[in-house]
CSV table of C-alpha atoms in Angstrom, one decimal:
chain,number,residue,atom,x,y,z
A,1,UNK,CA,129.6,171.8,115.0
A,2,UNK,CA,126.9,169.2,115.8
A,3,UNK,CA,123.5,170.5,116.8
A,4,UNK,CA,123.0,167.2,118.7
A,5,UNK,CA,125.6,165.8,121.1
A,6,UNK,CA,125.7,162.2,122.2
A,7,UNK,CA,127.8,160.6,125.0
A,8,UNK,CA,129.5,158.4,125.5
A,9,UNK,CA,130.7,157.7,121.9
A,10,UNK,CA,130.9,154.0,122.7
A,11,UNK,CA,130.4,151.6,125.6
A,12,UNK,CA,130.8,148.0,126.3
A,13,UNK,CA,128.2,146.2,128.4
A,14,UNK,CA,128.2,142.7,129.9
A,15,UNK,CA,125.2,140.6,128.9
A,16,UNK,CA,122.4,141.0,131.4
A,17,UNK,CA,123.6,144.4,132.7
A,18,UNK,CA,121.6,147.6,132.2
A,19,UNK,CA,123.0,150.7,130.7
A,20,UNK,CA,122.0,154.2,129.6
A,21,UNK,CA,123.4,157.0,127.5
A,22,UNK,CA,122.7,160.6,126.7
A,23,UNK,CA,121.6,162.9,123.9
A,24,UNK,CA,121.7,166.6,124.4
A,25,UNK,CA,120.0,169.1,122.0
A,26,UNK,CA,119.1,172.8,121.9
A,27,UNK,CA,116.2,173.4,124.3
A,28,UNK,CA,114.9,176.5,122.5
A,29,UNK,CA,112.1,176.0,120.0
A,30,UNK,CA,111.8,172.3,120.7
A,31,UNK,CA,109.8,170.3,118.3
A,32,UNK,CA,110.7,166.6,118.6
A,33,UNK,CA,113.5,164.2,119.4
A,34,UNK,CA,114.1,161.0,117.5
A,35,UNK,CA,116.0,157.9,118.6
A,36,UNK,CA,117.2,155.4,116.0
A,37,UNK,CA,118.9,152.0,116.3
A,38,UNK,CA,121.5,151.3,113.6
A,39,UNK,CA,122.9,147.7,113.5
A,40,UNK,CA,126.0,147.0,111.5
A,41,UNK,CA,125.5,146.5,107.8
A,42,UNK,CA,121.9,147.5,108.1
A,43,UNK,CA,120.0,150.8,107.9
A,44,UNK,CA,118.8,153.0,110.8
A,45,UNK,CA,115.5,152.0,112.3
A,46,UNK,CA,113.3,154.3,114.3
A,47,UNK,CA,112.8,153.5,118.0
A,48,UNK,CA,111.0,156.5,119.3
A,49,UNK,CA,109.8,160.0,118.4
A,50,UNK,CA,109.3,162.1,121.5
A,51,UNK,CA,107.5,165.4,121.6
A,52,UNK,CA,106.4,166.1,125.2
A,53,UNK,CA,108.5,167.2,128.1
A,54,UNK,CA,108.6,164.5,130.7
A,55,UNK,CA,107.6,161.9,128.1
A,56,UNK,CA,108.8,158.4,128.6
A,57,UNK,CA,108.5,155.8,125.9
A,58,UNK,CA,109.3,152.1,126.0
A,59,UNK,CA,109.8,149.3,123.5
A,60,UNK,CA,110.6,146.0,125.0
A,61,UNK,CA,113.7,146.4,127.2
A,62,UNK,CA,114.6,149.8,125.7
A,63,UNK,CA,113.1,153.0,127.1
A,64,UNK,CA,113.7,156.7,126.7
A,65,UNK,CA,113.0,159.8,128.7
A,66,UNK,CA,112.8,163.4,127.5
A,67,UNK,CA,113.6,166.7,129.2
A,68,UNK,CA,112.9,169.5,126.8
A,69,UNK,CA,113.6,172.4,129.3
A,70,UNK,CA,117.2,171.3,129.9
A,71,UNK,CA,117.7,169.8,126.4
A,72,UNK,CA,118.5,166.1,127.1
A,73,UNK,CA,117.2,162.7,126.6
A,74,UNK,CA,118.3,159.4,128.1
A,75,UNK,CA,118.1,156.0,126.4
A,76,UNK,CA,118.0,153.0,128.7
A,77,UNK,CA,118.6,149.3,127.9
A,78,UNK,CA,117.6,146.9,130.6
A,79,UNK,CA,119.2,143.5,130.8
A,80,UNK,CA,121.3,144.0,127.7
A,81,UNK,CA,121.4,141.2,125.2
A,82,UNK,CA,123.9,140.6,122.3
A,83,UNK,CA,121.2,141.6,119.8
A,84,UNK,CA,121.2,145.1,121.4
A,85,UNK,CA,124.6,145.7,120.0
A,86,UNK,CA,124.2,148.6,117.6
A,87,UNK,CA,124.8,152.3,117.2
A,88,UNK,CA,122.0,154.4,118.7
A,89,UNK,CA,121.4,157.8,117.1
A,90,UNK,CA,119.4,160.6,118.3
A,91,UNK,CA,118.2,163.4,116.0
A,92,UNK,CA,116.6,166.8,116.4
A,93,UNK,CA,114.6,168.7,113.7
A,94,UNK,CA,116.5,171.7,112.5
A,95,UNK,CA,115.1,173.8,109.7
A,96,UNK,CA,112.6,171.1,108.8
A,97,UNK,CA,115.3,168.4,108.5
A,98,UNK,CA,116.8,166.0,111.0
A,99,UNK,CA,120.1,166.8,112.5
A,100,UNK,CA,121.7,163.6,113.7
A,101,UNK,CA,124.1,163.1,116.6
A,102,UNK,CA,127.3,161.0,116.0
A,103,UNK,CA,125.8,158.1,117.9
A,104,UNK,CA,126.6,155.9,120.9
A,105,UNK,CA,127.9,152.5,119.8
A,106,UNK,CA,126.9,149.8,122.2
A,107,UNK,CA,128.7,146.4,122.3
A,108,UNK,CA,127.1,143.7,124.5
A,109,UNK,CA,129.6,141.0,125.5
A,110,UNK,CA,128.2,137.5,126.1
B,1,UNK,CA,104.3,148.1,101.9
B,2,UNK,CA,107.7,146.8,101.0
B,3,UNK,CA,109.4,149.7,102.7
B,4,UNK,CA,111.9,152.1,101.0
B,5,UNK,CA,113.5,150.4,98.1
B,6,UNK,CA,117.0,151.3,96.8
B,7,UNK,CA,118.9,150.0,93.9
B,8,UNK,CA,121.5,148.9,93.2
B,9,UNK,CA,122.6,147.5,96.6
B,10,UNK,CA,126.3,147.6,95.6
B,11,UNK,CA,128.0,149.6,92.9
B,12,UNK,CA,131.6,149.4,91.9
B,13,UNK,CA,132.8,151.9,89.2
B,14,UNK,CA,135.9,153.5,87.9
B,15,UNK,CA,136.8,157.1,88.6
B,16,UNK,CA,135.2,159.4,86.0
B,17,UNK,CA,132.2,157.3,85.3
B,18,UNK,CA,128.6,158.4,85.9
B,19,UNK,CA,126.8,156.7,88.8
B,20,UNK,CA,123.0,156.7,89.3
B,21,UNK,CA,121.4,155.6,92.5
B,22,UNK,CA,117.7,154.9,92.7
B,23,UNK,CA,115.1,155.1,95.4
B,24,UNK,CA,111.4,154.2,95.7
B,25,UNK,CA,109.9,155.7,98.9
B,26,UNK,CA,107.0,154.3,100.9
B,27,UNK,CA,103.7,155.1,99.1
B,28,UNK,CA,102.0,158.1,100.6
B,29,UNK,CA,105.1,159.6,102.2
B,30,UNK,CA,105.5,163.2,101.3
B,31,UNK,CA,109.1,163.6,102.2
B,32,UNK,CA,112.2,161.9,100.7
B,33,UNK,CA,115.7,162.3,102.0
B,34,UNK,CA,119.1,161.3,100.6
B,35,UNK,CA,121.9,160.6,103.1
B,36,UNK,CA,125.5,159.6,102.8
B,37,UNK,CA,127.4,157.6,105.5
B,38,UNK,CA,131.1,158.0,105.8
B,39,UNK,CA,133.6,157.1,108.5
B,40,UNK,CA,134.7,160.7,108.8
B,41,UNK,CA,131.3,162.5,108.8
B,42,UNK,CA,128.8,159.9,110.0
B,43,UNK,CA,125.3,160.2,108.5
B,44,UNK,CA,125.0,163.5,106.6
B,45,UNK,CA,121.9,164.7,104.8
B,46,UNK,CA,122.5,165.5,101.1
B,47,UNK,CA,119.1,166.7,99.9
B,48,UNK,CA,115.5,166.3,100.7
B,49,UNK,CA,112.2,166.6,98.7
B,50,UNK,CA,108.7,167.5,99.7
B,51,UNK,CA,106.0,166.4,97.3
B,52,UNK,CA,108.6,165.8,94.6
B,53,UNK,CA,110.1,169.3,95.0
B,54,UNK,CA,113.7,169.8,96.2
B,55,UNK,CA,113.6,171.8,99.4
B,56,UNK,CA,117.1,171.9,100.7
B,57,UNK,CA,120.2,170.7,98.7
B,58,UNK,CA,122.7,172.5,100.9
B,59,UNK,CA,124.3,169.2,101.8
B,60,UNK,CA,125.1,168.2,98.3
B,61,UNK,CA,128.9,168.3,98.2
B,62,UNK,CA,129.5,169.8,94.8
B,63,UNK,CA,128.2,170.2,91.3
B,64,UNK,CA,129.0,166.7,90.4
B,65,UNK,CA,126.1,165.6,92.5
B,66,UNK,CA,122.5,166.0,91.3
B,67,UNK,CA,119.2,164.6,92.5
B,68,UNK,CA,115.7,164.4,90.9
B,69,UNK,CA,112.3,163.3,91.9
B,70,UNK,CA,110.2,163.1,88.7
B,71,UNK,CA,107.2,161.6,90.5
B,72,UNK,CA,106.0,160.6,94.0
B,73,UNK,CA,107.4,157.1,93.7
B,74,UNK,CA,110.9,157.5,92.3
B,75,UNK,CA,114.0,159.5,92.9
B,76,UNK,CA,117.6,159.4,91.6
B,77,UNK,CA,120.9,160.6,92.9
B,78,UNK,CA,123.5,161.0,90.2
B,79,UNK,CA,127.2,161.5,90.5
B,80,UNK,CA,129.0,162.7,87.4
B,81,UNK,CA,132.0,162.3,87.2
B,82,UNK,CA,132.5,160.0,90.1
B,83,UNK,CA,135.7,160.2,92.3
B,84,UNK,CA,137.2,157.8,94.8
B,85,UNK,CA,136.2,160.1,97.7
B,86,UNK,CA,132.6,159.6,96.8
B,87,UNK,CA,132.9,156.0,98.0
B,88,UNK,CA,130.3,155.6,100.8
B,89,UNK,CA,127.0,154.1,101.7
B,90,UNK,CA,124.1,156.2,100.3
B,91,UNK,CA,120.7,155.9,102.1
B,92,UNK,CA,117.4,157.0,101.0
B,93,UNK,CA,114.6,157.6,103.6
B,94,UNK,CA,111.0,158.7,103.5
B,95,UNK,CA,108.5,160.1,106.0
B,96,UNK,CA,105.0,161.2,106.1
B,97,UNK,CA,106.0,164.6,107.3
B,98,UNK,CA,109.2,166.2,108.4
B,99,UNK,CA,110.5,166.7,111.9
B,100,UNK,CA,107.7,165.1,113.8
B,101,UNK,CA,107.5,161.8,112.0
B,102,UNK,CA,110.0,159.0,112.0
B,103,UNK,CA,112.0,158.4,108.9
B,104,UNK,CA,112.0,155.0,107.2
B,105,UNK,CA,115.4,154.2,105.7
B,106,UNK,CA,116.1,152.0,102.7
B,107,UNK,CA,118.8,149.3,102.8
B,108,UNK,CA,121.4,151.7,101.3
B,109,UNK,CA,123.7,151.5,98.2
B,110,UNK,CA,127.3,150.8,98.9
B,111,UNK,CA,129.3,152.8,96.3
B,112,UNK,CA,132.9,152.0,95.6
B,113,UNK,CA,134.8,154.2,93.2
B,114,UNK,CA,138.2,152.9,92.2
């Protein structure tokens, strides 16, 4: 049973379109929520670490919001580009280690 | 800093052989993690260290797997004897602290056991 749930499992986006997807996690004893981008044949790379309810973080065309009371985070990609194609993982600390979701795989079609 | 360094990048070995994977974390990071990526289970944590001390090895699949961290700049993951089902990509990651800080992943070692 995954501590962290991500949906959808995969999605296809047309270049230039915007998209978003969800990470849900236990809302009790919240500590932090991580987002990572994992490109094929590479290693996961941190995008954001979010700790405050209502927090919104942005890196270029990618942004994330956090709702710790209801236990979810959204990741948004604005104006998707082919280089945004990757698996996006969220992770939640559990017993001092990160519990990763299964990821949302984004494929941007040119 | 060069980031987390792993070696070898690729390893092909025969069933029954001993395999040793190596990791050098980012200098100053107190935490080191070993992960395994498989199609079936995704990214799973095998073991992690804090200040060179193993804290949680509950993810280590069985006694054939062992990990050590003799000093702050080096860790090994050993599989003896190796089996075909051990074929996977093994990642090492390090962080300043656990939970709150982002983890920095190495490039991974792709292990193939024939």
